[in-house]
Coordinates of C-alpha atoms in Angstrom, one line a residue:
M1 CA 251.3 7.5 53.1
E2 CA 248.8 10.3 52.7
P3 CA 249.8 14.0 52.3
A4 CA 250.6 15.7 55.5
P5 CA 247.5 16.6 57.4
G6 CA 246.9 20.3 57.5
S7 CA 248.7 21.1 54.3
T8 CA 246.8 23.5 52.0
A9 CA 249.0 23.8 49.0
M10 CA 247.7 21.9 46.0
P11 CA 250.5 20.1 44.1
R12 CA 250.7 20.3 40.4
R13 CA 249.1 17.3 38.8
R14 CA 251.1 14.9 36.7
P15 CA 249.6 12.9 33.8
G16 CA 247.6 10.0 35.0
Q17 CA 247.2 11.5 38.5
E18 CA 243.8 13.1 38.2
L19 CA 241.7 10.0 39.0
E20 CA 243.6 9.1 42.1
Q21 CA 243.4 12.6 43.6
E22 CA 239.6 12.7 42.8
E23 CA 239.1 9.4 44.6
E24 CA 241.0 10.7 47.7
A25 CA 238.9 13.8 47.7
E26 CA 235.8 11.7 47.6
L27 CA 236.7 10.0 50.9
W28 CA 238.3 12.8 52.9
V29 CA 237.4 16.5 53.4
P30 CA 239.1 19.1 55.5
N31 CA 237.6 19.5 58.9
S32 CA 237.3 23.3 59.4
S33 CA 234.6 25.9 59.6
S34 CA 235.5 27.1 56.1
A35 CA 235.2 23.7 54.5
H36 CA 232.2 23.6 52.1
L37 CA 231.4 20.2 50.5
D38 CA 229.9 21.7 47.4
S39 CA 233.0 23.9 46.8
I40 CA 235.3 20.9 46.3
P41 CA 235.7 20.6 42.6
S42 CA 237.1 17.1 42.5
L43 CA 234.2 15.7 44.4
A44 CA 231.7 17.3 42.1
Q45 CA 233.6 16.2 39.0
C46 CA 233.7 12.7 40.4
R47 CA 229.9 12.6 40.9
R48 CA 229.3 14.0 37.4
R49 CA 231.6 11.4 35.9
M50 CA 229.8 8.6 37.8
E51 CA 226.4 9.8 36.6
A52 CA 227.7 10.2 33.0
V53 CA 229.0 6.6 32.7
Q54 CA 226.2 4.9 34.5
S55 CA 225.0 1.9 32.6
P56 CA 221.5 0.5 32.5
A57 CA 222.5 -2.2 34.8
Q58 CA 223.7 0.3 37.4
D59 CA 220.4 2.3 36.9
G60 CA 218.5 -0.9 37.6
A61 CA 220.5 -1.6 40.7
K62 CA 219.8 1.9 42.0
K63 CA 216.1 1.4 41.4
E64 CA 216.2 -1.8 43.4
G65 CA 217.5 -0.1 46.5
L66 CA 220.7 1.9 46.2
Q67 CA 219.0 5.3 46.6
P68 CA 220.0 6.9 49.9
D69 CA 217.3 6.9 52.6
P70 CA 217.3 9.5 54.1
P71 CA 219.2 11.8 51.7
P72 CA 222.8 12.8 52.7
P73 CA 223.1 15.8 55.0
K74 CA 223.6 19.2 53.6
T75 CA 226.7 21.3 53.6
G76 CA 225.9 23.2 56.8
Q77 CA 225.2 20.0 58.7
L78 CA 228.6 18.6 57.7
E79 CA 230.2 21.8 58.9
N80 CA 228.5 21.6 62.3
E81 CA 229.6 18.0 62.7
A82 CA 233.1 19.0 61.8
R83 CA 233.2 21.8 64.4
G84 CA 231.8 19.5 67.1
R85 CA 234.5 16.9 66.8
G86 CA 237.3 19.4 67.4
S87 CA 239.3 21.7 65.2
W88 CA 242.4 19.6 65.7
L89 CA 241.0 16.9 63.4
E90 CA 242.4 17.8 60.1
K91 CA 240.5 15.3 58.0
Q92 CA 237.5 13.1 58.3
K93 CA 235.9 10.4 56.3
V94 CA 232.7 11.3 54.4
F95 CA 230.4 8.4 53.7
I96 CA 228.5 8.5 50.4
P97 CA 226.1 6.0 48.7
R98 CA 228.2 4.0 46.2
Q99 CA 228.8 0.5 45.0
S100 CA 231.9 -1.6 45.4
P101 CA 234.4 -1.2 42.6
L102 CA 233.9 -4.8 41.4
D103 CA 230.2 -4.3 41.2
E104 CA 230.7 -1.2 39.0
L105 CA 233.1 -3.1 36.8
L106 CA 230.7 -6.0 36.4
A107 CA 228.2 -3.6 34.8
V108 CA 230.6 -3.5 31.8
E109 CA 230.1 -6.6 29.6
H110 CA 233.8 -7.2 29.0
F111 CA 234.6 -7.3 32.7
R112 CA 231.5 -9.5 33.3
S113 CA 232.9 -12.0 30.8
L114 CA 236.2 -12.2 32.7
Y115 CA 234.3 -12.7 35.9
H116 CA 232.3 -15.5 34.3
L117 CA 235.6 -17.0 33.2
C118 CA 236.9 -17.0 36.9
I119 CA 233.6 -18.6 38.1
A120 CA 233.9 -21.3 35.5
A121 CA 237.5 -22.0 36.6
V122 CA 236.3 -22.3 40.2
C123 CA 233.6 -24.8 39.2
I124 CA 236.1 -26.8 37.1
A125 CA 238.5 -26.9 40.1
I126 CA 235.8 -28.3 42.4
L127 CA 234.4 -30.7 39.9
G128 CA 238.0 -31.8 39.0
A129 CA 238.7 -32.6 42.7
A130 CA 235.4 -34.6 42.9
A131 CA 236.2 -36.5 39.7
T132 CA 239.7 -37.3 41.0
D133 CA 238.2 -38.8 44.2
L134 CA 235.7 -40.9 42.2
A135 CA 238.4 -42.1 39.9
N136 CA 240.5 -43.3 43.0
H137 CA 237.4 -45.0 44.4
R138 CA 237.1 -42.5 47.3
C139 CA 234.1 -40.7 48.6
C140 CA 233.6 -37.5 46.7
L141 CA 235.2 -34.5 48.5
K142 CA 235.0 -36.4 51.8
E143 CA 238.6 -35.7 52.9
D144 CA 238.2 -32.0 52.0
L145 CA 235.1 -31.7 54.3
E146 CA 236.9 -33.6 57.0
F147 CA 239.8 -31.2 56.6
I148 CA 237.4 -28.3 57.3
I149 CA 235.7 -30.1 60.2
A150 CA 239.1 -31.0 61.8
N151 CA 240.2 -27.4 61.7
S152 CA 236.8 -26.1 63.0
H153 CA 237.1 -27.9 66.4
G154 CA 235.9 -25.5 69.1
M155 CA 233.5 -23.5 67.0
G156 CA 230.7 -23.7 69.5
A157 CA 232.9 -22.4 72.3
A158 CA 234.2 -19.7 70.1
L159 CA 230.6 -18.6 69.4
G160 CA 229.8 -18.3 73.1
I161 CA 233.0 -16.3 73.7
W162 CA 232.2 -14.0 70.8
L163 CA 228.7 -13.3 72.2
I164 CA 230.2 -12.3 75.6
M165 CA 232.7 -10.0 73.9
C166 CA 230.0 -8.4 71.8
I167 CA 227.7 -7.7 74.8
Y168 CA 230.6 -6.3 76.8
T169 CA 231.6 -4.0 73.9
L170 CA 228.1 -2.8 73.5
L171 CA 227.4 -2.0 77.2
A172 CA 230.8 -1.2 78.8
P173 CA 231.9 1.8 76.7
Y174 CA 228.4 3.3 76.6
A175 CA 227.9 2.9 80.4
T176 CA 231.4 4.4 81.0
L177 CA 230.5 7.4 78.9
A178 CA 227.1 7.8 80.7
L179 CA 228.8 7.7 84.1
W180 CA 231.5 10.2 83.1
A181 CA 229.0 12.6 81.6
H182 CA 226.8 12.4 84.7
A183 CA 229.6 12.8 87.2
S184 CA 231.6 15.4 85.4
R185 CA 229.0 18.1 86.1
T186 CA 229.1 17.6 89.9
T187 CA 232.6 16.3 90.8
R188 CA 235.2 18.7 92.1
H189 CA 238.2 16.7 90.8
P190 CA 237.6 16.2 87.0
W191 CA 241.1 14.8 86.3
L192 CA 240.7 12.2 89.1
L193 CA 237.4 11.2 87.6
V194 CA 238.8 10.9 84.1
A195 CA 241.7 8.8 85.3
S196 CA 239.4 6.5 87.2
V197 CA 237.0 6.0 84.3
V198 CA 239.9 5.4 81.8
G199 CA 241.6 3.0 84.2
A200 CA 238.4 1.0 84.8
L201 CA 237.7 0.9 81.0
L202 CA 241.2 -0.3 80.2
G203 CA 241.1 -2.9 82.9
G204 CA 237.8 -4.2 81.5
H205 CA 239.0 -4.3 78.0
T206 CA 242.2 -6.1 79.0
A207 CA 240.2 -8.7 80.9
V208 CA 237.2 -9.3 78.7
L209 CA 238.5 -8.5 75.2
G210 CA 242.2 -9.4 75.9
I211 CA 242.9 -12.2 78.4
F212 CA 239.5 -14.0 78.4
P213 CA 239.4 -15.1 74.7
I214 CA 243.1 -16.1 74.7
Y215 CA 242.8 -18.2 77.8
T216 CA 239.6 -19.9 76.6
M217 CA 241.2 -20.7 73.2
V218 CA 244.2 -22.4 74.9
H219 CA 241.9 -24.2 77.5
Q220 CA 239.4 -25.4 74.9
Q221 CA 242.3 -26.5 72.5
M222 CA 240.6 -24.8 69.5
Q223 CA 241.8 -25.4 66.0
Y224 CA 242.8 -22.9 63.3
I225 CA 239.4 -21.6 62.0
P226 CA 237.7 -20.7 65.3
K227 CA 240.9 -19.2 66.6
V228 CA 241.4 -16.9 63.6
I229 CA 237.7 -15.8 63.8
L230 CA 238.1 -15.0 67.5
M231 CA 241.3 -13.1 67.0
T232 CA 239.8 -11.1 64.1
E233 CA 236.7 -10.3 66.1
Q234 CA 238.7 -9.3 69.1
L235 CA 240.6 -6.7 67.1
R236 CA 237.5 -5.6 65.3
L237 CA 235.6 -4.9 68.6
L238 CA 238.6 -3.1 70.1
M239 CA 238.9 -0.9 67.1
K240 CA 235.2 -0.2 67.1
S241 CA 235.1 0.7 70.8
H242 CA 238.1 3.0 70.3
S243 CA 236.4 4.8 67.4
F244 CA 233.2 5.2 69.4
L245 CA 235.0 6.8 72.3
R246 CA 237.3 8.7 70.1
E247 CA 234.5 10.4 68.2
T248 CA 232.1 10.8 71.1
V249 CA 234.3 12.2 73.9
P250 CA 235.2 15.5 72.2
N251 CA 231.5 16.2 71.7
L252 CA 230.7 15.4 75.3
R253 CA 233.5 17.6 76.6
A254 CA 232.2 20.5 74.5
Q255 CA 228.7 19.9 75.8
T256 CA 229.9 19.6 79.4
T257 CA 231.5 23.1 79.1
A258 CA 228.2 24.4 77.7
G259 CA 226.3 22.8 80.6
K260 CA 224.1 20.5 78.5
V261 CA 225.1 16.9 77.9
K262 CA 223.4 14.6 75.4
L263 CA 224.7 11.0 74.9
P264 CA 224.3 9.4 71.5
A265 CA 221.5 6.9 71.3
L266 CA 222.4 3.3 72.1
S267 CA 220.8 2.1 68.9
T268 CA 223.3 4.1 66.8
Y269 CA 226.2 2.5 68.7
L270 CA 224.6 -1.0 68.2
Y271 CA 224.2 -0.3 64.5
F272 CA 227.8 0.8 64.3
L273 CA 229.0 -2.5 66.0
C274 CA 227.2 -4.5 63.2
C275 CA 227.8 -2.4 60.1
P276 CA 231.0 -3.0 57.9
T277 CA 233.0 0.1 59.0
L278 CA 235.4 1.0 61.8
L279 CA 234.6 4.7 61.9
Y280 CA 231.8 5.8 64.2
R281 CA 229.1 8.2 62.9
E282 CA 225.7 8.8 64.4
T283 CA 224.2 8.5 60.9
Y284 CA 225.2 6.7 57.7
P285 CA 223.8 6.8 54.2
R286 CA 221.2 4.1 53.9
T287 CA 219.5 2.2 51.0
S288 CA 215.8 2.2 50.7
V289 CA 215.3 -1.6 50.5
I290 CA 217.1 -4.9 51.2
R291 CA 217.8 -6.9 48.1
W292 CA 217.7 -10.4 49.6
R293 CA 218.8 -11.9 46.3
V294 CA 222.1 -10.0 46.6
V295 CA 222.5 -11.3 50.2
V296 CA 221.9 -14.9 49.2
E297 CA 224.3 -14.7 46.2
N298 CA 227.1 -13.1 48.3
C299 CA 226.7 -15.6 51.1
A300 CA 226.8 -18.5 48.6
K301 CA 229.9 -17.1 46.9
F302 CA 231.6 -16.7 50.3
L303 CA 230.9 -20.3 51.2
A304 CA 232.0 -21.6 47.8
F305 CA 235.3 -19.6 47.9
A306 CA 236.0 -20.7 51.5
F307 CA 235.6 -24.3 50.4
L308 CA 237.9 -23.7 47.4
L309 CA 240.5 -22.1 49.8
A310 CA 240.4 -25.2 51.9
L311 CA 240.7 -27.4 48.8
I312 CA 243.8 -25.6 47.6
M313 CA 245.5 -25.8 50.9
R314 CA 244.8 -29.5 51.4
R315 CA 245.5 -30.7 47.8
L316 CA 248.2 -28.3 46.5
S317 CA 250.1 -26.8 49.5
N318 CA 250.0 -29.2 52.4
P319 CA 251.2 -32.4 50.7
V320 CA 254.4 -30.7 49.5
Y321 CA 255.4 -29.4 53.0
I322 CA 254.2 -32.4 55.0
H323 CA 257.0 -34.5 53.3
L324 CA 259.5 -31.6 52.9
S325 CA 259.4 -30.9 56.7
L326 CA 260.7 -34.5 57.3
Q327 CA 263.9 -33.7 55.4
P328 CA 266.9 -31.6 56.3
F329 CA 266.4 -28.0 55.1
R330 CA 268.3 -27.5 51.7
L331 CA 267.9 -24.8 49.2
E332 CA 267.8 -27.2 46.3
T333 CA 264.6 -28.7 47.6
F334 CA 263.0 -25.6 49.2
V335 CA 263.3 -23.2 46.3
P336 CA 261.5 -25.4 43.8
A337 CA 258.8 -26.1 46.4
M338 CA 258.4 -22.4 47.1
C339 CA 258.2 -21.6 43.3
N340 CA 255.5 -24.2 43.0
T341 CA 253.6 -22.5 45.8
I342 CA 253.5 -19.1 44.2
L343 CA 250.5 -19.7 42.0
P344 CA 248.4 -21.5 44.7
G345 CA 249.4 -18.8 47.2
T346 CA 248.4 -16.0 44.9
V347 CA 245.0 -17.7 44.2
M348 CA 244.5 -18.0 48.0
L349 CA 245.2 -14.2 48.3
L350 CA 242.7 -13.3 45.6
I351 CA 240.1 -15.7 47.0
S352 CA 240.5 -14.2 50.5
F353 CA 240.1 -10.7 49.1
Y354 CA 237.0 -11.5 47.1
G355 CA 235.4 -13.7 49.7
I356 CA 235.9 -11.4 52.7
L357 CA 236.3 -7.8 51.4
H358 CA 233.7 -8.1 48.6
C359 CA 231.2 -10.9 49.3
W360 CA 231.1 -11.0 53.1
F361 CA 231.1 -7.2 53.6
N362 CA 228.5 -6.6 50.8
A363 CA 226.2 -9.2 52.3
F364 CA 226.3 -7.5 55.7
A365 CA 226.0 -4.1 54.1
E366 CA 222.9 -5.2 52.2
V367 CA 221.2 -6.6 55.3
L368 CA 221.9 -3.5 57.3
R369 CA 221.1 -1.2 54.3
F370 CA 224.6 0.4 54.6
A371 CA 224.9 2.4 51.3
D372 CA 228.7 3.1 51.3
R373 CA 230.2 0.0 49.8
G374 CA 233.7 1.4 49.3
F375 CA 235.4 -1.4 51.3
Y376 CA 238.3 -1.4 48.9
Q377 CA 239.5 0.5 45.9
D378 CA 241.2 -0.5 42.6
W379 CA 244.3 -1.9 44.3
W380 CA 245.0 -4.1 41.2
N381 CA 245.9 -1.0 39.3
A382 CA 248.5 0.1 41.9
T383 CA 251.9 1.1 40.5
S384 CA 253.4 1.6 44.0
F385 CA 253.1 -0.2 47.3
A386 CA 252.0 3.0 49.0
T387 CA 248.9 3.0 46.8
Y388 CA 248.4 -0.7 47.3
Y389 CA 248.4 -0.4 51.1
R390 CA 245.8 2.4 50.9
K391 CA 243.5 0.7 48.5
W392 CA 243.7 -3.0 49.5
N393 CA 241.5 -2.6 52.6
S394 CA 239.9 0.8 52.9
V395 CA 238.0 -0.2 56.1
V396 CA 241.2 -0.8 58.1
H397 CA 243.3 1.8 56.3
D398 CA 240.8 4.6 57.2
W399 CA 241.0 3.6 60.9
L400 CA 244.8 3.5 60.9
Y401 CA 245.0 6.8 59.1
L402 CA 242.6 8.7 61.2
Y403 CA 243.3 7.3 64.7
I404 CA 247.0 6.3 64.5
Y405 CA 248.8 8.3 61.9
Q406 CA 246.8 11.5 62.1
D407 CA 246.6 11.5 65.9
L408 CA 250.4 10.9 66.2
F409 CA 250.9 13.6 63.7
W410 CA 248.8 16.0 65.9
L411 CA 250.6 14.9 69.1
F412 CA 254.2 15.2 68.0
G413 CA 254.0 17.8 65.1
K414 CA 254.9 17.8 61.4
K415 CA 258.5 16.8 62.1
W416 CA 257.3 13.4 63.3
R417 CA 255.6 12.5 60.0
V418 CA 258.0 9.6 59.2
G419 CA 257.7 8.4 62.8
A420 CA 253.9 8.4 62.6
M421 CA 254.0 6.4 59.4
L422 CA 256.5 3.8 60.9
A423 CA 254.3 3.5 64.0
T424 CA 251.3 2.8 61.8
F425 CA 253.2 0.1 59.9
L426 CA 254.4 -1.4 63.2
L427 CA 250.9 -1.6 64.7
S428 CA 249.5 -3.2 61.5
A429 CA 252.3 -5.7 61.5
I430 CA 251.7 -6.6 65.1
A431 CA 248.0 -7.1 64.5
H432 CA 248.6 -9.4 61.4
E433 CA 251.2 -11.4 63.2
Y434 CA 249.0 -11.7 66.3
I435 CA 246.2 -13.3 64.2
V436 CA 248.5 -15.7 62.3
G437 CA 250.7 -16.6 65.3
F438 CA 247.8 -17.4 67.6
G439 CA 245.9 -19.1 64.8
L440 CA 248.7 -21.5 64.0
G441 CA 249.9 -21.8 67.6
I442 CA 253.5 -20.9 66.7
F443 CA 255.7 -17.8 67.0
Y444 CA 257.3 -17.5 63.6
P445 CA 257.3 -13.7 62.8
I446 CA 257.8 -13.9 59.0
L447 CA 254.7 -11.8 58.4
F448 CA 255.8 -9.3 61.0
C449 CA 259.2 -9.0 59.3
N450 CA 257.5 -8.7 55.9
Y451 CA 255.5 -5.7 57.0
T452 CA 258.2 -3.9 59.1
I453 CA 261.1 -4.5 56.8
F454 CA 260.0 -5.1 53.2
G455 CA 256.7 -3.3 53.6
V456 CA 258.4 -0.1 54.8
L457 CA 261.2 -0.4 52.3
F458 CA 258.8 -0.9 49.3
N459 CA 256.7 1.9 50.6
F460 CA 259.6 4.3 50.2
V461 CA 261.1 2.7 47.0
L462 CA 257.9 2.0 45.1
N463 CA 256.1 5.2 46.1
D464 CA 253.4 7.3 44.5
K465 CA 255.9 8.9 42.0
R466 CA 255.9 5.6 40.1
R467 CA 253.3 5.9 37.4
R468 CA 254.4 3.8 34.4
P469 CA 252.7 0.5 33.7
A470 CA 255.9 -1.4 34.3
W471 CA 255.6 -0.5 38.0
N472 CA 252.2 -2.2 38.1
V473 CA 254.0 -5.3 36.8
A474 CA 256.6 -5.0 39.5
V475 CA 253.9 -4.7 42.2
W476 CA 252.2 -7.8 41.0
A477 CA 255.5 -9.7 40.7
L478 CA 256.5 -8.8 44.3
L479 CA 253.0 -9.8 45.5
F480 CA 253.3 -13.2 43.8
V481 CA 256.8 -13.9 45.3
G482 CA 255.9 -12.6 48.8
Q483 CA 252.7 -14.6 49.0
G484 CA 254.5 -17.8 47.9
L485 CA 257.2 -17.2 50.4
L486 CA 254.8 -16.7 53.2
V487 CA 252.8 -19.8 52.5
A488 CA 256.0 -21.9 52.1
L489 CA 257.7 -20.7 55.3
Y490 CA 254.7 -20.9 57.5
S491 CA 253.7 -24.4 56.1
L492 CA 257.2 -25.7 56.5
E493 CA 257.6 -24.4 60.1
Y494 CA 254.1 -25.7 61.1
Y495 CA 254.6 -29.2 59.9
A496 CA 258.1 -29.3 61.3
R497 CA 256.6 -28.7 64.7
V498 CA 253.9 -31.2 64.1
H499 CA 256.4 -33.9 63.3
C500 CA 258.9 -32.9 65.9
P501 CA 256.9 -31.3 68.7
L502 CA 258.8 -29.4 71.5
Q503 CA 256.5 -31.1 74.0
V504 CA 253.7 -33.6 74.0
S505 CA 250.5 -31.5 73.5
P506 CA 247.2 -32.9 72.2
G507 CA 246.2 -29.3 71.3
L508 CA 249.1 -29.0 68.8
F509 CA 247.5 -31.3 66.5
V510 CA 245.5 -34.5 65.9
A511 CA 248.5 -36.3 64.3
A512 CA 248.1 -39.3 66.5
T513 CA 244.4 -39.9 65.4
G514 CA 245.2 -40.3 61.7
H515 CA 244.2 -36.8 60.7
G516 CA 247.6 -35.2 61.1
D517 CA 248.0 -35.1 57.3
M518 CA 244.9 -33.0 57.0
A519 CA 245.7 -30.1 59.3
F520 CA 247.1 -26.8 58.3

């Protein structure tokens, strides 16, 4: 994990460690009255380095709209914000205008050629699938589209549920804060008021964001795609509402003591619910214009890679395990099948990363003029799993670090550092298993065990002390094997339940209608 919050000693740098420490300093600054942004040498060095290596392509992109509007706050403003949120917050995220790492790499001609190679491979894969269908006298890509449609059953109902969840998340926490701020100045029993407000908010969150979407999913017999979307949005809205309350309540408490309470504008909370970050701030760095060409390109790439993901599952992964699940489990048949799944599983992992964390997030950020595009870091260069976990998804990692790890660290003290880290791993494992389990409709906690056992083990064994290139090879090899094993085990269990259901349930799958071989 990160260094212990509150520590001030600067460790001696080892060779090859400078870049990573500068990247961390760019994201997090100490939250104290003596913290001056301009006095942090690593942040200044990082900015100078970025300006020095800017290519003409990057300059052109900045001219199109990557200039901050309005300019970032000055040092004194950052200090005042830090004091308002409470002195017990050791670190906080600083949002700065920047491009995504892949966009910066694509400004270099050599990386751009590799990217074009990958795009050519995607086009050849889709054209090859279409040519195979035509050669077998079948409608071009018809079964692949039917595969997506069959797994999208219930999308209309999911959209309605999602709108209700969004409206509730917008109004309920804000109204609760307004009620608490108004009544806290006149009530004679503040603790009773706080308990009542917290109880009402938890009850509403449990009903509207917890039970309601799950009950509707089961009642409407939704398929995989709408269920995964709903589960992901459910967790996203819960995390956003927690961040809003967590960042706003300390300010309101300080204002209540001073006798003057000012709630944040509802428009800032609405913008926060839409923008691609889980950390609430009243202001974010903004771009000057919206580049609609970038929006269209990212949306088109997202749809193309989503179709490629469905094509890989239907043509490479599913046929193997549909027939394998009809046979008794034997290692001599399972191990070759799992090894053959490693490459498609890894491609699925990379497609999911690029489609969601790069294309989808950048499209939303461009529409909302959100200038900080650091949704991920250079995880592909990781020589340890500790670094990989930090850099794979910076949006979720920042939330877990700030509101789970750091808060537990503050509650229980420095002696509970390992416990805080394990609790963070446990919560992340439960969230991932929750999405996959409800999406597939089965309880098969392979992903949970992967996070809580192997994830924790590799986090200690392959830690930040590993710096040699051989450790990067080890990280990639373990990712390959782990992804292949996950796809193999989940596919095998899913199709085993399809062919041998525990009870007759039309919602399990549409096997009786002739589309059972198309479902995932």
